[in-house]
Short mmCIF file of C-alpha atoms in Angstrom, two decimals:
data_model
loop_
_atom_site.label_atom_id
_atom_site.label_comp_id
_atom_site.label_asym_id
_atom_site.label_seq_id
_atom_site.Cartn_x
_atom_site.Cartn_y
_atom_site.Cartn_z
CA UNK M 19 -48.58 254.36 19.12
CA UNK M 20 -47.25 253.87 15.54
CA UNK M 21 -43.53 254.42 14.68
CA UNK M 22 -42.36 256.98 12.33
CA UNK M 23 -41.62 255.74 8.81
CA UNK M 24 -37.82 255.36 8.41
CA UNK M 25 -37.98 256.92 4.96
CA UNK M 26 -40.30 260.00 5.25
CA UNK M 27 -38.27 261.87 2.55
CA UNK M 28 -39.71 259.57 -0.12
CA UNK M 29 -42.60 261.49 -1.55
CA UNK M 30 -45.37 260.82 -3.96
CA UNK M 31 -48.09 263.04 -5.49
CA UNK M 32 -51.78 262.91 -4.66
CA UNK M 33 -54.91 264.34 -6.28
CA UNK M 34 -57.18 265.14 -3.36
CA UNK M 35 -60.87 265.94 -4.33
CA UNK M 36 -62.97 267.52 -1.64
CA UNK M 37 -66.78 267.37 -1.51
CA UNK M 38 -68.80 269.94 0.41
CA UNK M 39 -72.31 268.97 -0.37
CA UNK M 40 -73.19 265.54 -1.63
CA UNK M 41 -70.72 262.80 -2.14
CA UNK M 42 -70.69 260.74 -5.47
CA UNK M 43 -71.34 256.90 -5.48
CA UNK M 44 -68.55 254.42 -5.91
CA UNK M 45 -69.74 253.55 -9.43
CA UNK M 46 -69.67 257.26 -10.41
CA UNK M 47 -66.15 257.66 -8.94
CA UNK M 48 -64.78 254.62 -10.77
CA UNK M 49 -66.19 255.75 -14.08
CA UNK M 50 -64.63 259.23 -13.71
CA UNK M 51 -61.30 257.98 -12.42
CA UNK M 52 -61.01 255.78 -15.59
CA UNK M 53 -60.48 258.98 -17.53
CA UNK M 54 -57.34 259.59 -15.73
CA UNK M 55 -53.94 257.89 -15.74
CA UNK M 56 -54.04 254.84 -13.52
CA UNK M 57 -53.29 255.81 -9.95
CA UNK M 58 -51.33 253.52 -7.67
CA UNK M 59 -54.01 253.75 -4.94
CA UNK M 60 -57.56 255.17 -4.56
CA UNK M 61 -59.05 256.08 -1.18
CA UNK M 62 -62.45 257.45 -0.61
CA UNK M 63 -63.95 258.74 2.68
CA UNK M 64 -67.22 260.24 3.68
CA UNK M 65 -69.16 261.48 6.69
CA UNK M 66 -71.44 258.86 8.39
CA UNK M 67 -72.13 257.57 11.98
CA UNK M 68 -68.43 257.56 12.67
CA UNK M 69 -68.37 261.36 12.06
CA UNK M 70 -71.13 261.73 14.61
CA UNK M 71 -69.33 259.69 17.11
CA UNK M 72 -66.15 261.70 16.62
CA UNK M 73 -68.01 265.06 16.69
CA UNK M 74 -65.86 266.28 19.68
CA UNK M 75 -63.07 266.68 17.28
CA UNK M 76 -65.00 268.72 14.57
CA UNK M 77 -63.68 272.22 13.91
CA UNK M 78 -65.33 274.48 11.43
CA UNK M 79 -64.12 278.04 11.79
CA UNK M 80 -64.21 278.74 8.02
CA UNK M 81 -67.79 277.47 7.41
CA UNK M 82 -66.44 275.09 4.78
CA UNK M 83 -66.43 271.60 6.30
CA UNK M 84 -65.86 268.83 3.76
CA UNK M 85 -68.43 265.96 3.62
CA UNK M 86 -66.12 263.56 1.67
CA UNK M 87 -62.68 263.09 0.25
CA UNK M 88 -61.27 261.19 -2.72
CA UNK M 89 -57.56 260.63 -2.87
CA UNK M 90 -55.54 259.39 -5.93
CA UNK M 91 -51.93 258.58 -5.63
CA UNK M 92 -49.34 259.00 -8.27
CA UNK M 93 -45.42 258.49 -8.41
CA UNK M 94 -44.78 261.66 -10.42
CA UNK M 95 -45.77 265.26 -10.95
CA UNK M 96 -47.02 264.87 -14.56
CA UNK M 97 -50.81 264.68 -14.16
CA UNK M 98 -52.72 267.26 -16.35
CA UNK M 99 -54.30 269.29 -13.64
CA UNK M 100 -56.78 270.90 -16.12
CA UNK M 101 -58.09 267.38 -16.71
CA UNK M 102 -58.08 266.62 -13.09
CA UNK M 103 -60.09 269.72 -12.35
CA UNK M 104 -62.54 268.90 -14.96
CA UNK M 105 -63.06 265.44 -13.44
CA UNK M 106 -63.39 266.80 -10.03
CA UNK M 107 -66.09 269.33 -11.23
CA UNK M 108 -67.92 266.36 -12.83
CA UNK M 109 -68.04 264.60 -9.45
CA UNK M 110 -69.23 267.74 -7.67
CA UNK M 111 -65.89 268.37 -5.94
CA UNK M 112 -62.76 270.55 -5.78
CA UNK M 113 -59.38 269.39 -6.97
CA UNK M 114 -56.07 269.85 -4.97
CA UNK M 115 -52.88 268.60 -6.45
CA UNK M 116 -50.44 267.80 -3.73
CA UNK M 117 -46.88 266.80 -2.85
CA UNK M 118 -47.50 263.85 -0.43
CA UNK M 119 -45.55 262.23 2.38
CA UNK M 120 -46.64 259.32 4.55
CA UNK M 121 -44.79 259.44 7.91
CA UNK M 122 -47.07 256.46 8.89
CA UNK M 123 -48.07 254.21 6.02
CA UNK M 124 -51.71 253.77 5.19
CA UNK M 125 -52.89 250.58 6.98
CA UNK M 126 -55.09 249.45 4.15
CA UNK M 127 -53.12 247.48 1.59
CA UNK M 128 -56.03 246.20 -0.48
CA UNK M 129 -59.64 247.20 -1.10
CA UNK M 130 -61.47 247.30 2.24
CA UNK M 131 -62.89 249.68 4.78
CA UNK M 132 -60.99 250.92 7.80
CA UNK M 133 -62.56 250.09 11.13
CA UNK M 134 -61.70 253.39 12.85
CA UNK M 135 -61.91 257.03 11.51
CA UNK M 136 -60.05 259.19 9.13
CA UNK M 137 -59.38 262.61 10.65
CA UNK M 138 -59.28 265.09 7.82
CA UNK M 139 -57.80 268.49 8.42
CA UNK M 140 -57.73 271.14 5.65
CA UNK M 141 -55.65 274.13 6.58
CA UNK M 142 -53.98 277.54 5.59
CA UNK M 143 -50.52 278.07 6.61
CA UNK M 144 -49.33 280.10 9.75
CA UNK M 145 -48.64 283.68 9.07
CA UNK M 146 -45.52 284.72 7.15
CA UNK M 147 -44.53 281.14 6.51
CA UNK M 148 -42.78 280.71 3.11
CA UNK M 149 -43.30 277.67 0.89
CA UNK M 150 -39.87 276.11 1.78
CA UNK M 151 -40.32 276.86 5.54
CA UNK M 152 -43.78 275.32 5.50
CA UNK M 153 -42.47 272.18 3.93
CA UNK M 154 -39.40 272.02 6.20
CA UNK M 155 -41.28 272.43 9.44
CA UNK M 156 -44.39 270.37 8.61
CA UNK M 157 -42.66 267.36 6.84
CA UNK M 158 -39.35 267.25 8.94
CA UNK M 159 -40.15 268.59 12.32
CA UNK M 160 -44.01 268.49 13.15
CA UNK M 161 -44.44 265.00 11.77
CA UNK M 162 -42.36 263.58 14.63
CA UNK M 163 -44.37 265.41 17.19
CA UNK M 164 -47.73 264.24 15.61
CA UNK M 165 -46.57 260.74 15.76
CA UNK M 166 -45.29 260.87 19.28
CA UNK M 167 -48.30 262.62 20.86
CA UNK M 168 -51.28 260.83 19.15
CA UNK M 169 -52.52 257.29 18.77
CA UNK M 170 -52.64 257.64 14.97
CA UNK M 171 -52.16 254.38 12.94
CA UNK M 172 -52.00 256.09 9.60
CA UNK M 173 -50.64 259.61 8.78
CA UNK M 174 -50.36 261.27 5.33
CA UNK M 175 -49.47 264.89 4.59
CA UNK M 176 -50.39 266.65 1.45
CA UNK M 177 -48.77 269.91 0.68
CA UNK M 178 -51.00 271.69 -1.91
CA UNK M 179 -49.35 272.75 -5.10
CA UNK M 180 -52.34 273.64 -7.17
CA UNK M 181 -56.19 274.05 -6.41
CA UNK M 182 -59.21 274.44 -8.64
CA UNK M 183 -61.15 276.41 -5.91
CA UNK M 184 -60.16 277.44 -2.36
CA UNK M 185 -56.63 278.37 -1.51
CA UNK M 186 -55.68 275.65 0.92
CA UNK M 187 -51.99 275.09 1.85
CA UNK M 188 -52.23 271.67 3.30
CA UNK M 189 -54.43 268.57 3.83
CA UNK M 190 -53.78 266.17 6.62
CA UNK M 191 -55.10 262.54 6.64
CA UNK M 192 -54.68 260.74 9.95
CA UNK M 193 -56.24 257.36 10.85
CA UNK M 194 -57.29 256.50 14.35
CA UNK M 195 -58.73 253.42 16.07
CA UNK M 196 -62.46 253.79 16.68
CA UNK M 197 -61.89 254.18 20.31
CA UNK M 198 -60.18 257.49 19.86
CA UNK M 199 -63.37 258.84 18.28
CA UNK M 200 -64.79 259.94 21.60
CA UNK M 201 -61.91 259.51 24.08
CA UNK M 202 -59.17 262.01 24.86
CA UNK M 203 -57.09 259.28 26.42
CA UNK M 204 -57.38 256.96 23.45
CA UNK M 205 -56.66 259.76 21.04
CA UNK M 206 -53.52 261.10 22.62
CA UNK M 207 -51.99 257.69 23.24
CA UNK M 208 -51.33 258.15 27.02
CA UNK M 209 -53.08 255.31 28.60
CA UNK M 210 -54.75 256.65 31.81
CA UNK M 211 -52.03 259.08 32.61
CA UNK M 212 -53.64 262.58 32.72
CA UNK M 213 -50.36 264.42 33.04
CA UNK M 214 -48.91 262.62 30.04
CA UNK M 215 -52.08 263.42 28.14
CA UNK M 216 -51.93 267.14 28.87
CA UNK M 217 -48.13 267.12 27.90
CA UNK M 218 -49.06 265.48 24.56
CA UNK M 219 -51.87 268.07 23.93
CA UNK M 220 -49.52 270.98 24.67
CA UNK M 221 -46.68 269.67 22.51
CA UNK M 222 -48.97 268.94 19.65
CA UNK M 223 -50.76 272.31 19.86
CA UNK M 224 -47.51 274.32 20.00
CA UNK M 225 -46.09 272.26 17.11
CA UNK M 226 -49.30 272.75 15.10
CA UNK M 227 -49.38 276.49 15.53
CA UNK M 228 -45.89 276.65 13.86
CA UNK M 229 -47.47 275.18 10.68
CA UNK M 230 -51.05 276.26 10.41
CA UNK M 231 -53.51 278.97 11.36
CA UNK M 232 -56.02 277.32 13.66
CA UNK M 233 -58.58 279.88 12.73
CA UNK M 234 -58.39 278.88 9.14
CA UNK M 235 -58.41 275.06 9.53
CA UNK M 236 -61.29 272.61 9.49
CA UNK M 237 -61.31 269.16 10.92
CA UNK M 238 -63.80 266.38 10.40
CA UNK M 239 -63.74 262.53 11.01
CA UNK M 240 -64.97 260.30 8.20
CA UNK M 241 -64.99 256.58 7.41
CA UNK M 242 -62.16 255.60 5.07
CA UNK M 243 -62.23 253.00 2.16
CA UNK M 244 -59.65 251.87 -0.05
CA UNK M 245 -61.11 251.31 -3.51
CA UNK M 246 -57.93 250.20 -5.25
#
């Protein structure tokens, strides 16, 4: 089980582009991103055989399950969102400008492909949750539970500030070892202890319901690459 970042209050901004039909090629992505200010990191994920192996975790109550995700990281909130939206549209995707936190730092420090899976969760907030309350509970309270109850080795939160299309409130990116793709015990970081596993599931579910509406939340596993 990974440990919580000692400085989760240090935030960045992320442009998250979601794809729902086809995903663009790497060359197409690189050419499009060159039209934006230089990001500090670029990550790209898409559905493949890992998604099939991890199908037990898929949730699609809204009928809008992403097939790919592009994430560009920036240190400040000064990206021209109109330009970003146009770029996303040129790639066939939807743009979401987000305040980002990383309770567990991304494990890829250079261009490479992660051996496990990226669990992508796109959600709308729980009923009657204000902007400030959502941020407080998700960033400062739920993050601790998510780290303590799962075998995640990377965990990034993206609080949506502006969207070009659908009204999402948050996008969660969690990286798991490949063994967790089809194993409850490997996913919930409990070893072979069924009682501990059930406790982790209960704690995580109760905490998640404080943040998001489970009936308006999609979940899919993908393969993650760092491009830059």
